[in-house]
XYZ file of N, CA, C and O in Angstrom:
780
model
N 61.548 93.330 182.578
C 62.812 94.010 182.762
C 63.702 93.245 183.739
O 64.429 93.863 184.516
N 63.658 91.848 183.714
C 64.464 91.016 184.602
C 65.840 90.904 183.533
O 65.863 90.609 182.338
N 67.034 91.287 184.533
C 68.473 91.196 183.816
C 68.814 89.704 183.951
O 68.769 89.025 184.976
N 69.141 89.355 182.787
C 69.012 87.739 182.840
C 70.454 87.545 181.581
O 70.501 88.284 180.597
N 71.471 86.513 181.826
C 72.343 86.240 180.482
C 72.117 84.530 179.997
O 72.079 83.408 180.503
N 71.997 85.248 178.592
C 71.900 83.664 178.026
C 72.669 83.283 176.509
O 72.791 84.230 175.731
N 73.092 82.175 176.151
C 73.385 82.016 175.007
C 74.623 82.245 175.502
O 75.003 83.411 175.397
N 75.334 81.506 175.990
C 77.542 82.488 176.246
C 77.481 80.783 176.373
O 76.611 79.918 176.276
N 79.017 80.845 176.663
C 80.086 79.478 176.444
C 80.347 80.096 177.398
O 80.961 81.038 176.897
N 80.330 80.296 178.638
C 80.846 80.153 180.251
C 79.692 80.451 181.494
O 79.068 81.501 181.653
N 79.584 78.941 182.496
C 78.744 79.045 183.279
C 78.318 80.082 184.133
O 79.191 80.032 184.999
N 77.234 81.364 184.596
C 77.178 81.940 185.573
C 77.866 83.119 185.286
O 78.931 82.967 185.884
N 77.888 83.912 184.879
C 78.693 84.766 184.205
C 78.042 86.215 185.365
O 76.921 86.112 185.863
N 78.917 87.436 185.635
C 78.385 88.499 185.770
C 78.734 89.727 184.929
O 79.749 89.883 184.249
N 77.679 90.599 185.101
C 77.411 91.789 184.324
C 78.532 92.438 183.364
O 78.478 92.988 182.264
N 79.531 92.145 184.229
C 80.987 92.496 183.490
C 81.598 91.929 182.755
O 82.479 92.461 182.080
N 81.234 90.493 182.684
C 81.830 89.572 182.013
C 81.156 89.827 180.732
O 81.607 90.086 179.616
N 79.802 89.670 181.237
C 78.844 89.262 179.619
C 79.453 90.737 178.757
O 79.997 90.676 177.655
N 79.228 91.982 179.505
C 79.581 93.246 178.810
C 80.982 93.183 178.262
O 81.271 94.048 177.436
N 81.955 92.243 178.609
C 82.909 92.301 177.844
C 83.293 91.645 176.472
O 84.265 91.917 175.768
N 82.276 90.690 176.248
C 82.189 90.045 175.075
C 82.973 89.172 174.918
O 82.980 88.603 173.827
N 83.974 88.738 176.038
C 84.501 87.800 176.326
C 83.759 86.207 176.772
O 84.444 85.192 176.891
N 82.237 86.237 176.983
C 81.612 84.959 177.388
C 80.634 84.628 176.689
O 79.961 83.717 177.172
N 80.177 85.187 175.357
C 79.052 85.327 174.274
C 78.206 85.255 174.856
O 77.541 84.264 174.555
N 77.711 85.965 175.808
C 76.300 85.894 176.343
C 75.232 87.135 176.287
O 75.390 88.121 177.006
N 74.294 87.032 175.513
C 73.577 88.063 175.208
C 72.168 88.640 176.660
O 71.670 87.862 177.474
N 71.943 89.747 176.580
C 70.984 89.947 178.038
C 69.654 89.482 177.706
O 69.001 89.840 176.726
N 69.334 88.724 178.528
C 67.863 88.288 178.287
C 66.577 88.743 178.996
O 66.400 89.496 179.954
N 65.529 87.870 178.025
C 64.192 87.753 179.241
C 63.953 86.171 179.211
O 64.055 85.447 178.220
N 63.642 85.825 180.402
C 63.061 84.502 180.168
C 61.647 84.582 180.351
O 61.291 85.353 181.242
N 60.627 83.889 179.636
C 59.126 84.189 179.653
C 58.996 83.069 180.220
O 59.772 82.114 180.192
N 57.924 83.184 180.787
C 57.513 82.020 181.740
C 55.990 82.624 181.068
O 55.583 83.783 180.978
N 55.319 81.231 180.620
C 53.564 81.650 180.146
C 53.034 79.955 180.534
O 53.528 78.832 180.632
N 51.748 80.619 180.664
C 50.955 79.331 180.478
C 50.109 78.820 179.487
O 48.898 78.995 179.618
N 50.681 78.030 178.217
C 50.275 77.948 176.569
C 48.932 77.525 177.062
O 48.788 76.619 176.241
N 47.918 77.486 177.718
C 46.262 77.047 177.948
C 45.733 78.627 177.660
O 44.658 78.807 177.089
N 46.441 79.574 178.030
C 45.751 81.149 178.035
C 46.430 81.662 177.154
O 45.739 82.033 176.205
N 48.527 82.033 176.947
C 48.495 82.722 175.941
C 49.826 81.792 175.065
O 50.875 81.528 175.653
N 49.654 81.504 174.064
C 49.829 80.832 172.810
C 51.087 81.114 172.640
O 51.369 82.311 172.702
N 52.319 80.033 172.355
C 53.734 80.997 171.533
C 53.705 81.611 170.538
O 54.668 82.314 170.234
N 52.382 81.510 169.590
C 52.385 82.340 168.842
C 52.131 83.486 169.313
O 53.064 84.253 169.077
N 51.153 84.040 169.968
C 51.302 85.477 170.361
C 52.953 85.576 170.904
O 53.720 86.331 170.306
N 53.497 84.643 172.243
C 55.171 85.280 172.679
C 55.651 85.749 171.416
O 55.967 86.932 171.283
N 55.756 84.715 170.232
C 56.537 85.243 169.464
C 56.169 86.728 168.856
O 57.034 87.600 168.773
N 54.776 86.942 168.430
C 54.458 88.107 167.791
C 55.039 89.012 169.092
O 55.636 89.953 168.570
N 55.119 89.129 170.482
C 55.574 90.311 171.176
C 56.933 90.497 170.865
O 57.403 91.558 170.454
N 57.630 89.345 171.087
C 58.916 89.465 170.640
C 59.531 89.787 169.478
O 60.609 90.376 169.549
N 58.909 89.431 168.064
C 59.519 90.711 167.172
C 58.887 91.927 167.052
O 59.117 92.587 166.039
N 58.215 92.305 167.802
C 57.018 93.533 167.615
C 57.717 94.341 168.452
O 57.888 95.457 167.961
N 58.363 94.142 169.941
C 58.435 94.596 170.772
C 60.212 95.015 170.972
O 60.630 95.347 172.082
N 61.137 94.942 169.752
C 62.639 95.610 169.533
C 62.757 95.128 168.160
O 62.289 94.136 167.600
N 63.442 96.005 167.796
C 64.007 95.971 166.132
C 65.100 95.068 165.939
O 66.311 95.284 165.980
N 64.203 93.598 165.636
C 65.066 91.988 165.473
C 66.292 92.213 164.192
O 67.043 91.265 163.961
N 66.464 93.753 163.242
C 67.332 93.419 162.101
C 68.745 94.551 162.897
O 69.509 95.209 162.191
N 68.795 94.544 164.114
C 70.010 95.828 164.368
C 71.233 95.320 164.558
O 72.024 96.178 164.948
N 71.854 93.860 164.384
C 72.741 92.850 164.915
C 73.490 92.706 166.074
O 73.175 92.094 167.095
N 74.560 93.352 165.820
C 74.783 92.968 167.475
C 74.776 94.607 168.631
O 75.620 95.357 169.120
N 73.229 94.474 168.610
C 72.949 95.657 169.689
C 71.592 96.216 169.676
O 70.806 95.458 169.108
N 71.118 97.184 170.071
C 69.770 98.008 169.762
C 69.975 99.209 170.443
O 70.552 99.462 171.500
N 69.255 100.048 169.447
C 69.692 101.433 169.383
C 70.887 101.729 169.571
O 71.561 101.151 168.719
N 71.953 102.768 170.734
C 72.560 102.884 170.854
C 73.652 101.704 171.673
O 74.873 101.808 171.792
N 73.003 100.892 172.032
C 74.162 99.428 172.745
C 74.150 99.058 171.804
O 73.344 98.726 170.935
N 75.912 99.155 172.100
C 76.367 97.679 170.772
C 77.100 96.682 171.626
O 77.392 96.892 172.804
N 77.354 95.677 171.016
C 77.874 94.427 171.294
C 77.144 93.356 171.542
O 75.918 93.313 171.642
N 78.204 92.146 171.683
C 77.407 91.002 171.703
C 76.186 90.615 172.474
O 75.281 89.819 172.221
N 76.485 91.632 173.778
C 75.500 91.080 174.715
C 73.946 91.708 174.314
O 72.992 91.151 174.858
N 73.713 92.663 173.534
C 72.658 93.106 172.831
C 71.883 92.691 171.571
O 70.863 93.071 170.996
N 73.009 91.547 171.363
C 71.985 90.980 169.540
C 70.619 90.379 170.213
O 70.365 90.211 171.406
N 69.955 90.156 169.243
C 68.516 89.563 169.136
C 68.924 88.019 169.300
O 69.830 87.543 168.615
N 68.356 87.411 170.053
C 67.756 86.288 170.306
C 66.532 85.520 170.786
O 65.693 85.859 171.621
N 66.654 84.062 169.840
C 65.581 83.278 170.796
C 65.954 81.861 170.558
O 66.836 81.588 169.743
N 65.441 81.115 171.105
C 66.074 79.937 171.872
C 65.033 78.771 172.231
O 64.480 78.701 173.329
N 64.854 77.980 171.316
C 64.023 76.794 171.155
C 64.315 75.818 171.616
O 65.477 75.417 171.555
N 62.917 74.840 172.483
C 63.217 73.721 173.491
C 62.868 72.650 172.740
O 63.129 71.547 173.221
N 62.005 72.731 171.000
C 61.792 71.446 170.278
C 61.630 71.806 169.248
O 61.824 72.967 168.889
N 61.169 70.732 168.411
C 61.366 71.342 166.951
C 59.758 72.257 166.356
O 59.900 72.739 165.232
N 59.037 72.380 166.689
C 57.245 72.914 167.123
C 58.048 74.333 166.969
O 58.477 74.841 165.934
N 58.124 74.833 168.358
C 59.331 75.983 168.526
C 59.764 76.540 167.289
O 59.469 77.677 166.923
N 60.267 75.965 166.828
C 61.788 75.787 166.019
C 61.038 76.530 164.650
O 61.154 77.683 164.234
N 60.237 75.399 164.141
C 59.456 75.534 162.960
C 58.492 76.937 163.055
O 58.276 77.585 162.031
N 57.993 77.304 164.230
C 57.160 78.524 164.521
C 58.259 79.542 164.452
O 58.001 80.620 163.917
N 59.554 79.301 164.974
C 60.163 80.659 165.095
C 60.777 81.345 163.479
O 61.022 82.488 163.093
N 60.863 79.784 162.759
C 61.427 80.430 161.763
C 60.480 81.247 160.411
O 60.456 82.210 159.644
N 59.750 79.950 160.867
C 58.367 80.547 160.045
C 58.010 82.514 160.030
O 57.762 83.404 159.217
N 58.279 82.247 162.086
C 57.743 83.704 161.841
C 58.620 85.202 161.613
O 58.409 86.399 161.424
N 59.791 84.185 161.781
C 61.055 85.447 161.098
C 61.124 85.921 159.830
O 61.364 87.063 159.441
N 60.745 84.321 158.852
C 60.803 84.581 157.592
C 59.362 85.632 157.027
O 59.361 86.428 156.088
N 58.190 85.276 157.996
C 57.435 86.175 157.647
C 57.543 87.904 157.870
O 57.367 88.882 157.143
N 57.900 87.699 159.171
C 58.324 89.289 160.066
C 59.213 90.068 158.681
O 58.936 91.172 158.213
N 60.322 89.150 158.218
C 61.611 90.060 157.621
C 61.043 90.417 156.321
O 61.290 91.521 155.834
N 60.227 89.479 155.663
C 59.425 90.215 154.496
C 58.493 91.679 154.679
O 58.515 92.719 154.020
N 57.828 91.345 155.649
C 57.083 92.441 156.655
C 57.925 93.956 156.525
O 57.611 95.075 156.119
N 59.007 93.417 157.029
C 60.048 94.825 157.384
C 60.684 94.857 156.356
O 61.151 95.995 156.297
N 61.037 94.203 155.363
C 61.790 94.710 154.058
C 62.845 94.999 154.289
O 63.424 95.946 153.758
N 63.609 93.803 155.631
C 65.396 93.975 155.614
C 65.156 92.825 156.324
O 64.185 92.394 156.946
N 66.807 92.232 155.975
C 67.053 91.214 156.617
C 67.078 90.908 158.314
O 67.558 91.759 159.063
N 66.744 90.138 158.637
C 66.703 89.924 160.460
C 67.738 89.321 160.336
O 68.306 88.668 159.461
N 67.962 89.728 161.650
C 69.501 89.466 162.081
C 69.681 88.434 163.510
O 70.762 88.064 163.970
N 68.265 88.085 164.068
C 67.892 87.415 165.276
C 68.990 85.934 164.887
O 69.121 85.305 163.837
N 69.566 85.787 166.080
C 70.111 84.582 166.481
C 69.144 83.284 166.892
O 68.854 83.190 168.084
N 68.653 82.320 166.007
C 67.623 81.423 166.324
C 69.010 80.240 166.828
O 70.028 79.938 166.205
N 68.552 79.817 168.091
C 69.336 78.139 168.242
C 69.005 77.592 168.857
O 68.372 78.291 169.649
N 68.948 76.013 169.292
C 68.255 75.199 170.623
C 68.904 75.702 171.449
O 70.049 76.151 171.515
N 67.795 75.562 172.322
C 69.016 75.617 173.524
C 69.479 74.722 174.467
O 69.915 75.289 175.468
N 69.546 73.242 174.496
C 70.227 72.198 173.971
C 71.775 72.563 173.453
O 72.731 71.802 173.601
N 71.836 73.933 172.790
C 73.361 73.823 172.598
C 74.240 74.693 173.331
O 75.418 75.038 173.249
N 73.126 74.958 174.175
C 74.208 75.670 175.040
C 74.568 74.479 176.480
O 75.549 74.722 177.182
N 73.878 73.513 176.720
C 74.276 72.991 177.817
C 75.893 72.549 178.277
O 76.503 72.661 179.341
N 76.225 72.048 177.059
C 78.127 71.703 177.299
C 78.364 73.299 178.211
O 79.491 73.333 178.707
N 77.846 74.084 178.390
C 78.279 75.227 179.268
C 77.497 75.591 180.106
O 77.193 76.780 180.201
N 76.905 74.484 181.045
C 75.912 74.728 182.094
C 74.783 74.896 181.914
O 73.884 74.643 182.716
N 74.651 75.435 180.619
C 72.743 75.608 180.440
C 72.323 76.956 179.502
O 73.327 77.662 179.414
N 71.516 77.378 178.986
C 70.856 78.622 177.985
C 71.023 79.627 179.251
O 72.063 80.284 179.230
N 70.312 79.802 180.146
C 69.979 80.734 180.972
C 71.122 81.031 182.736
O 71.620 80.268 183.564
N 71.084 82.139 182.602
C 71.729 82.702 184.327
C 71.213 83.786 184.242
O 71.161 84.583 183.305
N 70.695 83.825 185.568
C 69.537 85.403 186.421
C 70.943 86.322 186.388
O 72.105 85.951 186.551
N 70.385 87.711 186.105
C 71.433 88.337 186.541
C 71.428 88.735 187.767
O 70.547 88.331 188.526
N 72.604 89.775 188.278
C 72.419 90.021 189.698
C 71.492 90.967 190.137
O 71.011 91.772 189.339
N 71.104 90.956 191.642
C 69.879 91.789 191.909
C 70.299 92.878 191.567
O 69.835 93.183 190.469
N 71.166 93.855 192.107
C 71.111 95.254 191.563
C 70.676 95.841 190.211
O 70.296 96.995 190.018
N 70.813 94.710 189.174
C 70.186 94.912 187.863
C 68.641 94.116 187.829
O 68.334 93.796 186.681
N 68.108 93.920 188.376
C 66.949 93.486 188.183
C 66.011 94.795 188.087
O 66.336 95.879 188.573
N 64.503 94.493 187.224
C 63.759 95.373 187.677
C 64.178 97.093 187.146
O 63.278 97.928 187.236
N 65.427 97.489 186.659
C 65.850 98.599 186.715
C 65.198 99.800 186.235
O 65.505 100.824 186.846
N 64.389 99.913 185.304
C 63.224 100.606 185.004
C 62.307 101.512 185.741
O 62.130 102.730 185.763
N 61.620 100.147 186.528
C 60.868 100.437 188.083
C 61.665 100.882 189.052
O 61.123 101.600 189.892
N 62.973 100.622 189.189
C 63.703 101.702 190.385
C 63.518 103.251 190.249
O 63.580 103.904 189.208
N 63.220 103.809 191.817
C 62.861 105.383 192.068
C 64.103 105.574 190.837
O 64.735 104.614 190.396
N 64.316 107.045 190.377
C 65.611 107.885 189.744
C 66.136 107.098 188.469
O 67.098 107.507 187.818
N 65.387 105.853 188.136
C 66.087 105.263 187.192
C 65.444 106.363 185.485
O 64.288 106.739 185.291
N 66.527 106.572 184.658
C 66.073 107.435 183.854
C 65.411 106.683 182.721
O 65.690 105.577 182.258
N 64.294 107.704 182.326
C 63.545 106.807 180.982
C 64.510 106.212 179.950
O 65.159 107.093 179.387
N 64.797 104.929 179.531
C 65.848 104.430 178.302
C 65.058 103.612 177.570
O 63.959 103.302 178.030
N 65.334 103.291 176.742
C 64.920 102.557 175.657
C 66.088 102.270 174.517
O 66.490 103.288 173.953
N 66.754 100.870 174.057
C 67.182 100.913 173.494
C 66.606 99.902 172.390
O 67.268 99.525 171.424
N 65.025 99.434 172.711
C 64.658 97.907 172.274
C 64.062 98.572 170.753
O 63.819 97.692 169.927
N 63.861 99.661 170.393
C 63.112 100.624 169.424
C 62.078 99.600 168.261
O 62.272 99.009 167.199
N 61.320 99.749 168.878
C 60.202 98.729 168.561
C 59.671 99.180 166.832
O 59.698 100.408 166.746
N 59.332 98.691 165.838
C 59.344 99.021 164.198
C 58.382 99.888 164.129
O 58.313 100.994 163.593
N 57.479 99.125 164.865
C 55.605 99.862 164.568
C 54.701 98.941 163.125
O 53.813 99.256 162.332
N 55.540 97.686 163.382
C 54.837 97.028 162.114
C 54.442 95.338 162.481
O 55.379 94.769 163.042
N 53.584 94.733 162.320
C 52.821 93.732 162.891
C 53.018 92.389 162.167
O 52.786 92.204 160.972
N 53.415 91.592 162.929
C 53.778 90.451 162.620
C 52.118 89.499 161.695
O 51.025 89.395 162.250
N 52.385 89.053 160.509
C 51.335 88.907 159.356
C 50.641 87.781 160.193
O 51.143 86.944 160.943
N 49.640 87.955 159.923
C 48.497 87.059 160.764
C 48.872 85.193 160.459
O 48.942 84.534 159.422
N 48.998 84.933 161.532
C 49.300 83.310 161.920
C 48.743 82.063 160.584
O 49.315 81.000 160.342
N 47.764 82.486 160.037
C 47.185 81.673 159.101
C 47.750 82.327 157.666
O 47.241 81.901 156.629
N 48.560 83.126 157.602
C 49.506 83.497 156.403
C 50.875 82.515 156.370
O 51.426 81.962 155.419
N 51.209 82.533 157.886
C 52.678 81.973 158.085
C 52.944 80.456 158.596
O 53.964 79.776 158.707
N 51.880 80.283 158.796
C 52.139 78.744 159.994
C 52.539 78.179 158.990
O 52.250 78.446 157.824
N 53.673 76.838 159.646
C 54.464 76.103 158.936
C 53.804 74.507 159.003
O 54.368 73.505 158.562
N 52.871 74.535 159.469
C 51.945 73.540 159.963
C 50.648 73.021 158.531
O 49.999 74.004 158.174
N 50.481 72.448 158.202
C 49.337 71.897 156.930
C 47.952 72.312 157.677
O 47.711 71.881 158.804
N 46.914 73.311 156.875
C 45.801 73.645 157.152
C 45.210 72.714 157.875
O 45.718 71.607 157.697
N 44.136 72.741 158.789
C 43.248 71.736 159.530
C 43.845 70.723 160.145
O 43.183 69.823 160.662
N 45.690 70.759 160.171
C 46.576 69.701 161.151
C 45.964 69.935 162.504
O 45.314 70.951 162.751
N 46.202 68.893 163.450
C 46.475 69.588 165.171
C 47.561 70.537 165.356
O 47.501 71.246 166.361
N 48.710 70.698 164.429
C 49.781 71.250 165.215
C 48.933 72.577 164.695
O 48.736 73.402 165.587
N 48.480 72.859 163.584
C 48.468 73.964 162.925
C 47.221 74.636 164.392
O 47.273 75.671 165.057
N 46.400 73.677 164.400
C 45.110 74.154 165.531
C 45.749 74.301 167.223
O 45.094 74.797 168.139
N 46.598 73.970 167.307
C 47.637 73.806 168.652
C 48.431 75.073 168.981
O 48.569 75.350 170.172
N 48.803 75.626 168.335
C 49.272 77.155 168.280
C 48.421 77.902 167.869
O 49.020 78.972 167.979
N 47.358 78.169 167.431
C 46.540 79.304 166.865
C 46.859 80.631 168.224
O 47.054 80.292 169.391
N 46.856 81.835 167.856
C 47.282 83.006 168.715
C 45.521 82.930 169.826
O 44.445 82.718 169.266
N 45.605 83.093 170.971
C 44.992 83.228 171.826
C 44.395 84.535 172.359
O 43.294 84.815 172.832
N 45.440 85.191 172.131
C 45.404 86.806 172.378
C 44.447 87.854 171.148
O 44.882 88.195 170.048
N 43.223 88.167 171.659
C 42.846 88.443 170.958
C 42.865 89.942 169.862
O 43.797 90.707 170.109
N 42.255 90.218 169.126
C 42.637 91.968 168.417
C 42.409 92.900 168.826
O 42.723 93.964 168.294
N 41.695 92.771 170.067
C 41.413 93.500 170.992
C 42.295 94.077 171.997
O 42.319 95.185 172.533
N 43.217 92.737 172.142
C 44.849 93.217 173.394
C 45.941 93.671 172.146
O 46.794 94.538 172.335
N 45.834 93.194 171.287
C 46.886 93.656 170.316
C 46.843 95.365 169.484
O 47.783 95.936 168.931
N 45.258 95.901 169.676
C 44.891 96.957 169.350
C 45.097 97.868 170.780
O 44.545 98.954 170.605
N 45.483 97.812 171.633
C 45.749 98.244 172.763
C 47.031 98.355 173.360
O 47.461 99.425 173.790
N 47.845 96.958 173.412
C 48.538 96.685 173.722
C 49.790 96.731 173.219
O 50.821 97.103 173.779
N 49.513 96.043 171.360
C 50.848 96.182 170.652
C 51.723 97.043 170.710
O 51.352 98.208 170.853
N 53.473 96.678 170.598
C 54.222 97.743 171.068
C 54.336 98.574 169.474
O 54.469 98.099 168.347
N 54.203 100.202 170.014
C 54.479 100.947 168.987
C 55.500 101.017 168.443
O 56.378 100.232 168.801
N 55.718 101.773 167.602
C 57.049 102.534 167.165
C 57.806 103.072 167.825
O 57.315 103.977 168.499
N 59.230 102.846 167.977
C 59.966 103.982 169.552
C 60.005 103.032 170.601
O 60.159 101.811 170.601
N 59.783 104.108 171.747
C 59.865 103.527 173.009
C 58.241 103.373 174.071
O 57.913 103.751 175.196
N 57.705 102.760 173.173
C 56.574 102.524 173.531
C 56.527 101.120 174.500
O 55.635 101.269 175.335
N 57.108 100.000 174.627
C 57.552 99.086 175.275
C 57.825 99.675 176.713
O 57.045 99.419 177.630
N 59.129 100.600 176.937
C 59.020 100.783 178.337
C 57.956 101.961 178.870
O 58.118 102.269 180.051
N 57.179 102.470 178.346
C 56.003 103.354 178.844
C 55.150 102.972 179.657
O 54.556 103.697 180.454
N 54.951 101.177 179.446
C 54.074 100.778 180.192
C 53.739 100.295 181.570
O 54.812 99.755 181.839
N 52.924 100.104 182.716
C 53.497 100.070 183.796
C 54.104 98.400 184.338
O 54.214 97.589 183.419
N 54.381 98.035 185.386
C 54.939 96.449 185.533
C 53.768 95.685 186.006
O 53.926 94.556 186.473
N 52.564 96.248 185.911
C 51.463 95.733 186.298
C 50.905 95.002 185.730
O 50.724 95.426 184.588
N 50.291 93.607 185.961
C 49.903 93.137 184.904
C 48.574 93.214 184.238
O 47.505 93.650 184.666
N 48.934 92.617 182.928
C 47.155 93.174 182.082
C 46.106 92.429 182.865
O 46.431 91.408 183.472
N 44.953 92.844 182.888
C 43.839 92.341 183.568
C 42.988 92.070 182.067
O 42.644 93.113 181.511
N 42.730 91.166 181.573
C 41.637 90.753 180.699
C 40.659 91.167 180.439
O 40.059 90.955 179.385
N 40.197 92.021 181.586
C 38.699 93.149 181.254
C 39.281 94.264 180.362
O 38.492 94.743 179.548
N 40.713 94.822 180.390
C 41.487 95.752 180.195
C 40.959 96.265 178.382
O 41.028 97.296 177.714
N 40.498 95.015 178.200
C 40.727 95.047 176.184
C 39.764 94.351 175.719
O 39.647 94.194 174.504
């Protein structure tokens, strides 16, 4: 729940700006993982699992630009995994996705993909009085197992280089439901005995 803007044509932007749709910058997360423990293939399976990637520009009740779906690739590995797994996801869901795929490489002519937002929006969830919201409304339907979709040739390295890490055990536990099952959970992190 870190307020973060990314993807806009103007450097450093604040809350007001991006909300005006005047700087194309949509609200982000930036993931920070370590691919030795958990795999982009699992990031990616959280990320369409975890908000409804076909709502365009918004989710649930937010609309506008700063709410479309995005993600944002540093090579072409990336690139080939993300599309792979959209094209699989949108068959999955039986409507078109609407996720914004682009390097992000093209955002630099404007300072860069990413700006933190400001503290008062950080975290907002976990603040005392903050009210339960959810606008990410997660499908309740599971991204098709990695060896259906990889864009990679059977028995390649790349194909063995991404295999999902995370096992059916955290995904039978963990996966985000249907609804607002995403913010239910606490900011604590999973412990590996957990599943």
């Amino acid at each position: 729940d870190t307020n973060s803007y990314c993807a806009g044509f103007t450097p450093n932007p604040t809350y007001e700006e991006a909300c005006s749709g005047q700087t194309g910058h949509t609200e982000g997360v930036r993931v920070v993982y370590n691919p030795e423990e958990v795999s982009f293939v699992d990031v990616l399976r959280w990320f369409w699992e975890a908000h409804d990637p076909c709502s365009g520009m918004g989710q649930g009740n937010d609309r506008g630009t700063q709410y479309r779906s995005g993600f944002y690739h540093f090579d072409d590995e990336q690139k080939k995994l993300i599309e792979a797994s959209k094209a699989a996801y949108e068959k999955e869901l039986g409507r078109p996705i609407t996720t914004e795929v682009a390097a992000a490489s093209d955002y630099e002519e404007y300072g860069g993909l990413w700006y933190f937002g400001e503290a008062y929006h950080q975290q907002y969830l976990a603040k005392p009085g903050s009210r339960p919201y959810c606008s990410a409304q997660p499908q309740g339907v599971s991204l098709p197992d990695y060896e259906e979709w990889s864009p990679f040739p059977e028995g390649s390295d790349l194909r063995k280089k991404h295999e999902p890490t995370l096992p059916a055990s955290f995904w039978k536990k963990y996966a985000p439901k249907r609804g607002c099952s995403v913010v239910q959970e606490s900011n604590e992190p999973i412990a590996e005995e957990s599943f």
